[in-house]
Coordinates of C-alpha atoms in Angstrom, one line a residue:
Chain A
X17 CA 6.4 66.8 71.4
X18 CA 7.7 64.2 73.9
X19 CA 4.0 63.8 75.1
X20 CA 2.9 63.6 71.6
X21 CA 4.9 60.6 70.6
X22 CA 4.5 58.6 74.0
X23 CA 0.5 59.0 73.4
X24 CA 1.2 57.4 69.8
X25 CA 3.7 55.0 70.9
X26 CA 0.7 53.4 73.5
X27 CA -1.7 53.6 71.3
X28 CA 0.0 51.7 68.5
X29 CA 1.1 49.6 70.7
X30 CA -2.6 48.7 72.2
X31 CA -3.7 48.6 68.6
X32 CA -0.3 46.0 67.6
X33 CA -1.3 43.6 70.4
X34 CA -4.9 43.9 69.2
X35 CA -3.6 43.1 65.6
X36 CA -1.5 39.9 66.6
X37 CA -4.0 38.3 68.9
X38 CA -5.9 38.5 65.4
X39 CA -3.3 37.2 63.1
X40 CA -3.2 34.4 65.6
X41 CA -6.6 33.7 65.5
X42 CA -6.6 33.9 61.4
X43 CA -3.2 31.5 61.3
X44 CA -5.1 28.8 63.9
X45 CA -8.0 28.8 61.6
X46 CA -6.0 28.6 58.1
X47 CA -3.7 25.6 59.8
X48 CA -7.6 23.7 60.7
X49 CA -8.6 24.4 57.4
X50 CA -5.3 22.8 55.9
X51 CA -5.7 19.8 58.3
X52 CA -9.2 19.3 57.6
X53 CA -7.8 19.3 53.8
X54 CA -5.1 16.6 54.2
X55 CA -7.4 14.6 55.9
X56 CA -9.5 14.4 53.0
X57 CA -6.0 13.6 51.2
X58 CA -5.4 11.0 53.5
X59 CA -9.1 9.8 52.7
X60 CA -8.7 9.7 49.2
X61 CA -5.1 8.0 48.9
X62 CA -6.5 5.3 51.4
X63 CA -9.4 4.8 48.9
X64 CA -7.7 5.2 45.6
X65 CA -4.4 3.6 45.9
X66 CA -4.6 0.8 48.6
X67 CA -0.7 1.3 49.5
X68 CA 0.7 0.9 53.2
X69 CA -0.4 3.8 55.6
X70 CA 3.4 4.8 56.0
X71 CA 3.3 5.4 52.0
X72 CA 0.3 7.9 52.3
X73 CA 1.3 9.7 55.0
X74 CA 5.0 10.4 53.5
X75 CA 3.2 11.2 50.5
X76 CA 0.5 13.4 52.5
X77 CA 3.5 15.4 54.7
X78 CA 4.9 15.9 50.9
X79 CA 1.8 17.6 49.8
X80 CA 2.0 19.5 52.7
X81 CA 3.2 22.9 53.1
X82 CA 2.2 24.1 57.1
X83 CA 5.5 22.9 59.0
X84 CA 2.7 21.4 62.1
X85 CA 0.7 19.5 59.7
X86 CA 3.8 18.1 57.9
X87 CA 5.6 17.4 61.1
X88 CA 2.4 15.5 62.1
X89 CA 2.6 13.0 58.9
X90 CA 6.4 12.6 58.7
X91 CA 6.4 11.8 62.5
X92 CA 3.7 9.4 61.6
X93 CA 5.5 8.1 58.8
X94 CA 8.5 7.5 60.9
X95 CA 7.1 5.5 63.7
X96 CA 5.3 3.4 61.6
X97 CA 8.9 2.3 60.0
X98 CA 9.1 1.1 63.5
X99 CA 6.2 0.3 65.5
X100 CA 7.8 -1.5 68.7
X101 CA 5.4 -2.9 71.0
X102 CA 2.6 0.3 70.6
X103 CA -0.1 -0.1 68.7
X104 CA -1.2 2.6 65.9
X105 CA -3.8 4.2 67.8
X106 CA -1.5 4.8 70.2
X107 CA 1.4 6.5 67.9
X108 CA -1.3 8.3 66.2
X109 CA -2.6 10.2 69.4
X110 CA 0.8 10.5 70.5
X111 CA 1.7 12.6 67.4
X112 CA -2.0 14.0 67.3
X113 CA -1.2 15.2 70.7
X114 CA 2.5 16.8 69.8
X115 CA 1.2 18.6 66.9
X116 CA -1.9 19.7 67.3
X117 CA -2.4 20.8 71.0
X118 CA -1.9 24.6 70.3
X119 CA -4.8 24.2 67.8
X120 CA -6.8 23.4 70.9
X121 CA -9.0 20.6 72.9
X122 CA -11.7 20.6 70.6
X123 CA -9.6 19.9 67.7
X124 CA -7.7 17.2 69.6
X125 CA -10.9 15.5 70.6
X126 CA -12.0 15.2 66.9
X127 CA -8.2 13.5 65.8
X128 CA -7.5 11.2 68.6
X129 CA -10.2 8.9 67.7
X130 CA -9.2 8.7 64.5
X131 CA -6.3 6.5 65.2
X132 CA -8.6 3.8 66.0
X133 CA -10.4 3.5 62.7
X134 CA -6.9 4.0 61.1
X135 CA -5.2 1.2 62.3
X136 CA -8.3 -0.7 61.7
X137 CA -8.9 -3.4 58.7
X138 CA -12.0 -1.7 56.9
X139 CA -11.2 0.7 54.4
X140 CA -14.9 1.7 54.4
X141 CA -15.0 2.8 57.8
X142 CA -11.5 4.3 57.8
X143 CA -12.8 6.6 54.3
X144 CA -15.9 7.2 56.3
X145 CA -14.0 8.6 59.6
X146 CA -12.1 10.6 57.8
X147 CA -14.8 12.3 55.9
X148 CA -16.4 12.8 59.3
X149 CA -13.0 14.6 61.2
X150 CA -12.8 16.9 58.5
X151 CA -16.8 17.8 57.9
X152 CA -16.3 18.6 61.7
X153 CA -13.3 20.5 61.4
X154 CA -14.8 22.4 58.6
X155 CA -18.0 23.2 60.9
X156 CA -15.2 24.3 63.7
X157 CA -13.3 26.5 61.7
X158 CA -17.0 28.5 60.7
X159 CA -17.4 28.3 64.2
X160 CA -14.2 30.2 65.1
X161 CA -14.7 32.4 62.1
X162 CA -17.6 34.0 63.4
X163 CA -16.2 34.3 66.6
X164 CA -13.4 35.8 65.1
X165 CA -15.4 38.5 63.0
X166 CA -17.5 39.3 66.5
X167 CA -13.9 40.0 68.4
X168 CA -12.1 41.9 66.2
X169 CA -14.3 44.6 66.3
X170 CA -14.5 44.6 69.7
X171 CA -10.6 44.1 70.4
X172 CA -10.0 47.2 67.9
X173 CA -11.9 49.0 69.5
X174 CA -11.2 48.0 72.9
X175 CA -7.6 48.4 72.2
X176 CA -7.8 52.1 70.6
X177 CA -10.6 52.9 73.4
X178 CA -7.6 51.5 76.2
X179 CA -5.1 53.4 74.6
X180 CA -6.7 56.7 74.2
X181 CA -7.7 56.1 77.7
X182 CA -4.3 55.8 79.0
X183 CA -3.2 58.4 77.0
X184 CA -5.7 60.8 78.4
X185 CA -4.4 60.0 82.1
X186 CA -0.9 60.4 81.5
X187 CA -1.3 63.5 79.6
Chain B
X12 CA 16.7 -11.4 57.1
X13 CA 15.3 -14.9 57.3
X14 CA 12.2 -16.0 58.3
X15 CA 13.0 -16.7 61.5
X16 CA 14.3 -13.1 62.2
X17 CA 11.7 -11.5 60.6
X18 CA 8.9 -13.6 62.5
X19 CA 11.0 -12.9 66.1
X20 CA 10.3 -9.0 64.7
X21 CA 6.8 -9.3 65.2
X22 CA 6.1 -11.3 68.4
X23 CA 5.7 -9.2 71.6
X24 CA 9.0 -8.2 73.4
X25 CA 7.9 -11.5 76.2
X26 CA 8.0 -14.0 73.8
X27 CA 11.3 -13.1 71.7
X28 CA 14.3 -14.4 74.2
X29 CA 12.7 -17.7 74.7
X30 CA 11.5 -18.1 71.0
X31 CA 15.2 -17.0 70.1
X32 CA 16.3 -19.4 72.1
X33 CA 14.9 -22.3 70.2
X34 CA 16.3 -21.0 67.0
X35 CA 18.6 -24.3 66.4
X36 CA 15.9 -26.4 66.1
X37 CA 14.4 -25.1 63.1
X38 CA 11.1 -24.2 63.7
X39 CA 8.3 -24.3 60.6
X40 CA 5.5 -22.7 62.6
X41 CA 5.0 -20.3 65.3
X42 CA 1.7 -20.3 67.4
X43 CA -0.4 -17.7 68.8
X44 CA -3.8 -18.9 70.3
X45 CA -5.7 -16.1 72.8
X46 CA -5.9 -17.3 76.1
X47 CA -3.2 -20.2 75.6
X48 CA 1.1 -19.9 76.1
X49 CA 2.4 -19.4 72.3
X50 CA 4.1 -22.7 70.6
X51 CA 6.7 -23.5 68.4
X52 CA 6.2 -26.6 65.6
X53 CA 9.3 -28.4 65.2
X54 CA 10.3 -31.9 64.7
X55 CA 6.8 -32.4 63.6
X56 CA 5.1 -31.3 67.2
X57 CA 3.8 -27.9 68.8
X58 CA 6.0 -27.0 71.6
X59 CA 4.6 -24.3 74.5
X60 CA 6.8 -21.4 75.1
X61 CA 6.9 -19.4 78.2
X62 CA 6.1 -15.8 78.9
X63 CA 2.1 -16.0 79.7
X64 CA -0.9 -16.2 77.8
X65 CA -1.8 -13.9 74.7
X66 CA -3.9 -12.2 74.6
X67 CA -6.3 -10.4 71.6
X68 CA -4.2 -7.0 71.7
X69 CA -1.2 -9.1 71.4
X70 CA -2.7 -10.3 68.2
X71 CA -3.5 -7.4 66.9
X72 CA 0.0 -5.9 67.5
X73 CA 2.1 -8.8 65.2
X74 CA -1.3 -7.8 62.7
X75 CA -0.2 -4.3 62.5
X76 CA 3.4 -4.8 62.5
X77 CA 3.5 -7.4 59.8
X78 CA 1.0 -4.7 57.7
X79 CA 2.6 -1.7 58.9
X80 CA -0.9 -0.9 60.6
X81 CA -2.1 -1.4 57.2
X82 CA -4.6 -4.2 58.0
X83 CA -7.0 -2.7 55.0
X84 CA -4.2 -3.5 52.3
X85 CA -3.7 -7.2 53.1
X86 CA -7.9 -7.7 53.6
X87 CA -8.6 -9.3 50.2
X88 CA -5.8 -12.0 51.3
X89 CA -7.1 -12.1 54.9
X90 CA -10.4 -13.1 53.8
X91 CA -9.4 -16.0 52.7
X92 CA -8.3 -16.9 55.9
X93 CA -3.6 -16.1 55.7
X94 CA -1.8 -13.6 53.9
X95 CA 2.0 -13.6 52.8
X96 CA 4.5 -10.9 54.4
X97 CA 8.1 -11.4 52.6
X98 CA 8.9 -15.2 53.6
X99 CA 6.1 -15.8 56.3
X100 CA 2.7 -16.9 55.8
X101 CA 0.6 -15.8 58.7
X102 CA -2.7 -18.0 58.8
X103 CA -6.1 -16.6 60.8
X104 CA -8.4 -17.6 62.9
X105 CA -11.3 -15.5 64.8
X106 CA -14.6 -14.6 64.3
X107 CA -15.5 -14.3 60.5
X108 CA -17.5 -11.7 59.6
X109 CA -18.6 -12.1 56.2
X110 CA -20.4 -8.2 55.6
X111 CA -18.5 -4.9 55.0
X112 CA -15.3 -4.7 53.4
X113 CA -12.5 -5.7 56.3
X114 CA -10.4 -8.4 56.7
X115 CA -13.5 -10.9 57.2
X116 CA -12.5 -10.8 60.9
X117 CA -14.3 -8.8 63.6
X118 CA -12.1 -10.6 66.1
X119 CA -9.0 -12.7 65.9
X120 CA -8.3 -16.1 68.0
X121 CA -5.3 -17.5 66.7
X122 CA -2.1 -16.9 64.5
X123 CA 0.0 -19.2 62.4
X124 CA 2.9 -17.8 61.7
X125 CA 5.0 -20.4 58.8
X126 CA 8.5 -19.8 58.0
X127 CA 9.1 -20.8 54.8
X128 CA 12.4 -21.7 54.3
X129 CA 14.9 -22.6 51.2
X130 CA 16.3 -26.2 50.7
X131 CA 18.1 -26.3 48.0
X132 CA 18.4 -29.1 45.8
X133 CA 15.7 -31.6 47.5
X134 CA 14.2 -32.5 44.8
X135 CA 17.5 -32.5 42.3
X136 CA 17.2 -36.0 41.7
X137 CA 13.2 -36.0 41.4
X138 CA 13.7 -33.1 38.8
X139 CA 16.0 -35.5 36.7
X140 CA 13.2 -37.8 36.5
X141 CA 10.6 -35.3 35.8
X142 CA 12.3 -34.7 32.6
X143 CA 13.1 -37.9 31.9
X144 CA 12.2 -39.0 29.0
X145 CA 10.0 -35.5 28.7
X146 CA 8.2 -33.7 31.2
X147 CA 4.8 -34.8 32.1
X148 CA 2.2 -33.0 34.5
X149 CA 2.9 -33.4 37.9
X150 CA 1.1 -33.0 40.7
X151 CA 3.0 -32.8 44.4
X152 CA 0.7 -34.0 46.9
X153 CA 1.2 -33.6 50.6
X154 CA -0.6 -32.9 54.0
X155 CA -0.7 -29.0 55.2
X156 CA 2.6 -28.1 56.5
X157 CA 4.3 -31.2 54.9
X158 CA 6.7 -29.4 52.4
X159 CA 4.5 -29.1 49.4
X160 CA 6.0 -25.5 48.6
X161 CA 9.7 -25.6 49.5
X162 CA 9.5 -29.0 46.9
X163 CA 8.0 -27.2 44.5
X164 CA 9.9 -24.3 44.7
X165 CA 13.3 -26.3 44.8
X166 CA 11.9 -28.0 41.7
X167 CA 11.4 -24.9 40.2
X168 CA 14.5 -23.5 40.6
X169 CA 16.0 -26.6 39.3
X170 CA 14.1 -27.6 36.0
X171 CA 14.2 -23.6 35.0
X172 CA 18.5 -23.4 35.9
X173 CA 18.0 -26.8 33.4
X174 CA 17.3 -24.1 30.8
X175 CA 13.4 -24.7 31.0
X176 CA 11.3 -21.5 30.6
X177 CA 9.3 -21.7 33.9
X178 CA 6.0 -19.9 34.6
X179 CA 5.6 -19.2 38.3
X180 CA 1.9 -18.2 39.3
X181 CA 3.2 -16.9 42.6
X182 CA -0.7 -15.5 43.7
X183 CA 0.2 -14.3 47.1
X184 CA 4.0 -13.8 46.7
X185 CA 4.4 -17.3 48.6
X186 CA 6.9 -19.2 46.3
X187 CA 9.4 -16.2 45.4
X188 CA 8.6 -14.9 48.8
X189 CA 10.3 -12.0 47.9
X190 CA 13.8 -13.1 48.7
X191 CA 13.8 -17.2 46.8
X192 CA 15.8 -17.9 44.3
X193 CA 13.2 -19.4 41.1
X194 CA 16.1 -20.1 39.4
X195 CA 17.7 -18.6 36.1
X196 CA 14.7 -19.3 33.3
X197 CA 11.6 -18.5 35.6
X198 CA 9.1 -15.3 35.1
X199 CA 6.9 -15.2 38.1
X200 CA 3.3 -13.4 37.9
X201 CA 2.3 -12.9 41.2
X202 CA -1.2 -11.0 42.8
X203 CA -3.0 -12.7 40.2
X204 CA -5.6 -15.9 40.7
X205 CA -4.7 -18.6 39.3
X206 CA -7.0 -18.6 36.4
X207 CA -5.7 -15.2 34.9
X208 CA -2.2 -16.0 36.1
X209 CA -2.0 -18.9 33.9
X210 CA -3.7 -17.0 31.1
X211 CA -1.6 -14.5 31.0
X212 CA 1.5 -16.4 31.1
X213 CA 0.1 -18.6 27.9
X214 CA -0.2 -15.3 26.1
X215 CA 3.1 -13.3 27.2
X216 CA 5.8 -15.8 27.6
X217 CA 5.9 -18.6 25.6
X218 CA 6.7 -20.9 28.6
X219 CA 7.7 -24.8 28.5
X220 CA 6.1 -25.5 32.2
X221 CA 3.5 -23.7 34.4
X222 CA 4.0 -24.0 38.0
X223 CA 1.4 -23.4 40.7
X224 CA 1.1 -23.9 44.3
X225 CA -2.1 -25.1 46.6
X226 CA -4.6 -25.7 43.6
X227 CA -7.8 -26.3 45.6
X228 CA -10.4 -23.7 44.6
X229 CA -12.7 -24.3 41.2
X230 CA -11.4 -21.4 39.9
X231 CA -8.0 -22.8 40.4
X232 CA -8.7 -26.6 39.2
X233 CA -10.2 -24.8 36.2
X234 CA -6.9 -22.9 35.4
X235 CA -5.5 -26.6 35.3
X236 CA -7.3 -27.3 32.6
X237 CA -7.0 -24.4 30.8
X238 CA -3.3 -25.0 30.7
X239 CA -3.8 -28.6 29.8
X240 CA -3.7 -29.2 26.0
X241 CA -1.9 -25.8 25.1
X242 CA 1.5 -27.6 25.2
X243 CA 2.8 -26.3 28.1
X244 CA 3.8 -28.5 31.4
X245 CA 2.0 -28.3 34.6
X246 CA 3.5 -28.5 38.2
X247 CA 1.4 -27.8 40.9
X248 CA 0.6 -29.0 44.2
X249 CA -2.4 -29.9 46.1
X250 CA -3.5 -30.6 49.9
X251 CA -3.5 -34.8 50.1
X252 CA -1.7 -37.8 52.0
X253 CA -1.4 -39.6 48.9
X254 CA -3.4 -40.8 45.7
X255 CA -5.9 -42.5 47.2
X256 CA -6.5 -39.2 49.4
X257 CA -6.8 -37.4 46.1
X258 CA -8.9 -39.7 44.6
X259 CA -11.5 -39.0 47.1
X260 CA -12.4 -35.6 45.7
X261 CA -14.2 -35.6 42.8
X262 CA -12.6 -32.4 41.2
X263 CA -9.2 -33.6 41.3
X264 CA -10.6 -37.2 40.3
X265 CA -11.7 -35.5 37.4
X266 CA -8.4 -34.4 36.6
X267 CA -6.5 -37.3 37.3
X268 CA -9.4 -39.0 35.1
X269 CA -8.8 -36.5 32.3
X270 CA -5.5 -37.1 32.3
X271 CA -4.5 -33.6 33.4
X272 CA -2.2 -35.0 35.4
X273 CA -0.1 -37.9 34.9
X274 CA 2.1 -38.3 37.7
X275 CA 1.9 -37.5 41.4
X276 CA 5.0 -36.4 43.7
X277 CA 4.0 -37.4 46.9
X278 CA 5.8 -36.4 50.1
X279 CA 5.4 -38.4 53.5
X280 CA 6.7 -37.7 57.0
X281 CA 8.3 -39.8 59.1
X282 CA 10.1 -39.1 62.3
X283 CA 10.3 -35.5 60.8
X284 CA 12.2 -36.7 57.9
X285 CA 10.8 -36.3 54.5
X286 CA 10.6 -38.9 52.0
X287 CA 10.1 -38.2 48.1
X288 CA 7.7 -41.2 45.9
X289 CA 7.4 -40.1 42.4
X290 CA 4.5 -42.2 41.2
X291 CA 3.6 -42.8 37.0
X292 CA -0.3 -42.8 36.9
X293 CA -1.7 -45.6 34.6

């Protein structure tokens, strides 16, 4: 009986770790997604409404329900109330950098450049780099989609195939 | 805060303690060229500060703090050439870039930076005689920098706490600045030209005088004489050393010809002290 339950316990174990790797994977992707969304948000406020970048972004972090993606807009929002002696660019990495890091490099490459065009005087250019980040962001998040659909077969199984395996030897 | 706070909040950290320094003298303009020491204008001459040379970034920086790194809202007023933040005017030089939709800059060379300041009752006595025995049109003519819009807007304040109904087109916020006092019988349109300003004011509210500063543009002179004839008083200014100055360009000829205006308020300079002349126009 012991032997019985120890065998399940590993094995639903293997399978559990197996299962939250992939609800990490799932969650990084939905918070890209939700990025890629409020910088179309940010796009079309800077478009629409021609009000101070500080405005959008409080308005943007209000729209906003994923605590990393709001955190990155009211932190925004805050250093711009006070900008010191850094330029925007600067703040904008900065924040880019504090928030988004466990998203990964790829999707830190795409935002920090955005700060330049931001912080710059040409609405059209800012729209246009905006549209760009999130058509890329989009085109990431298929990418780590697929990626995701090809490893959670094989992390299933691997996982059940592990766990049967140890099971086997300790029996 | 006044001007001179608020302009001390945008220069680079180098600059402040020796622009701070110089508050008692009361400067009008602050200076930022690339390459060259920053200046203060006071007592009617540029004076170098210490603290090294500016450079471009430095620029940029006192841009993005006086927008709140919002260059792309203040663009339409950048493009032609200064834009208002609260009670400083910041002028701008660099290279002009005339395609795309941006500030008209693709680099910047120099800052202005004018404090505009509040002198209260100036012109009380010149006010008397502008309403004396009624109020005729009156144009206040001075160089750039020589008081044309702290006269006006003292005269403003005054003639409207008289109990006349004053119409302010304030285009770029520079007159009421936010902060000035227009006094208690003014109604101020502001982010409007000049043209639509003065329409609008005709149409809405029924006022006794129309007062509008820097009148240089056709679009402007033309709001002049759109005003003209509808009963309504005109005080503006315009960029001259005196009449003769004025008389020089043939659009403002053409209103002093046409009897647009019928009196000039000229103000002179001398040993930094400003002198009022209110001359009748035969």
């Amino acid at each position: 009986m012991n032997k019985a339950l120890g065998a399940a316990a590993i094995l639903f174990s293997c399978f559990f770790s197996a299962l939250r790797y992939l609800h990490m994977r799932s969650e990084k992707i939905q918070q890209m997604q939700a990025l890629g969304k409020s910088l179309l948000e940010l796009r079309s406020e800077l478009a629409e409404r021609r009000r101070n970048l500080g405005d959008i972004f409080y308005s943007v972090a209000g729209k906003n329900g994923i605590d990393r993606i709001k955190s990155f807009y009211e932190g925004l929002h805050g250093k711009l109330c006070d900008l010191g002696e850094r330029g925007f660019s600067e703040i904008w990495r900065e924040e880019a950098g504090r928030c988004f890091a466990p998203l990964g490099r790829n999707v830190e490459d795409l935002l920090f450049p955005l700060g330049e065009y931001l912080g710059g005087s040409e609405l059209e250019r800012q729209c246009a780099a905006l549209e760009k980040a999130a058509f890329r962001l989009e085109e990431e998040c298929q990418r780590e989609k697929e990626t995701l659909k090809r490893e959670k077969k094989l992390r299933l199984g691997l996982s059940l195939s592990g766990g049967a395996f140890l099971v086997i030897m300790l029996l | 805060m006044d001007a001179f706070e608020a302009a001390l909040e945008l220069m680079p950290l180098k600059y402040s303690a020796e622009i701070r320094s110089r508050k008692a003298f009361l400067p009008e303009e602050l200076r930022l060229r690339v390459g060259q020491a920053p200046s203060l204008l006071y007592h009617g001459e540029e004076h170098p500060l210490g603290g090294g040379k500016v450079t471009e970034d430095d620029l940029v920086r006192v841009l993005e703090k006086a927008t709140g790194a919002s260059l792309y809202s203040a663009a339409e007023a950048m493009r032609q050439g200064y834009f208002c933040v609260g009670t400083l005017r910041i002028g701008i030089c660099g290279r002009a870039n005339t395609g795309g939709s941006g500030t008209g800059f693709s680099s910047y060379s120099s800052l202005c930076i004018r404090l505009a300041r509040e002198y209260r009752g100036i012109c009380a006595d010149i006010a008397e005689r502008l309403c004396t025995p009624r109020f005729e049109n009156t144009l206040i003519l001075a160089p750039p920098g020589g008081g044309k819009t702290t006269a006006l807007r003292d005269l403003i304040c005054t003639l409207s706490n008289r109990g006349k109904r004053v119409g302010v087109i304030d285009e770029r916020g520079e007159l009421s600045g936010g902060v000035f006092d227009l006094g208690r019988c003014s109604d101020v349109i502001s982010g409007l030209d000049k043209l639509s300003g003065a329409l609008l004011l005709l149409r809405s509210m029924n006022p006794q005088v129309i007062a509008a500063d820097e009148i240089s543009s056709p679009n402007d002179l033309q709001a002049m004489g759109e005003i003209f004839g509808c009963g309504v008083g005109i005080l503006a200014s315009a960029h001259a050393c005196g009449r003769e100055d004025l008389m020089k360009r043939p659009a403002y000829r053409r209103l002093i010809e046409n009897a647009v205006f019928t009196r000039l308020l000229v103000i002179r300079q001398q040993r930094g002290k400003r002198s009022f002349t209110l001359e009748e126009i035969a």
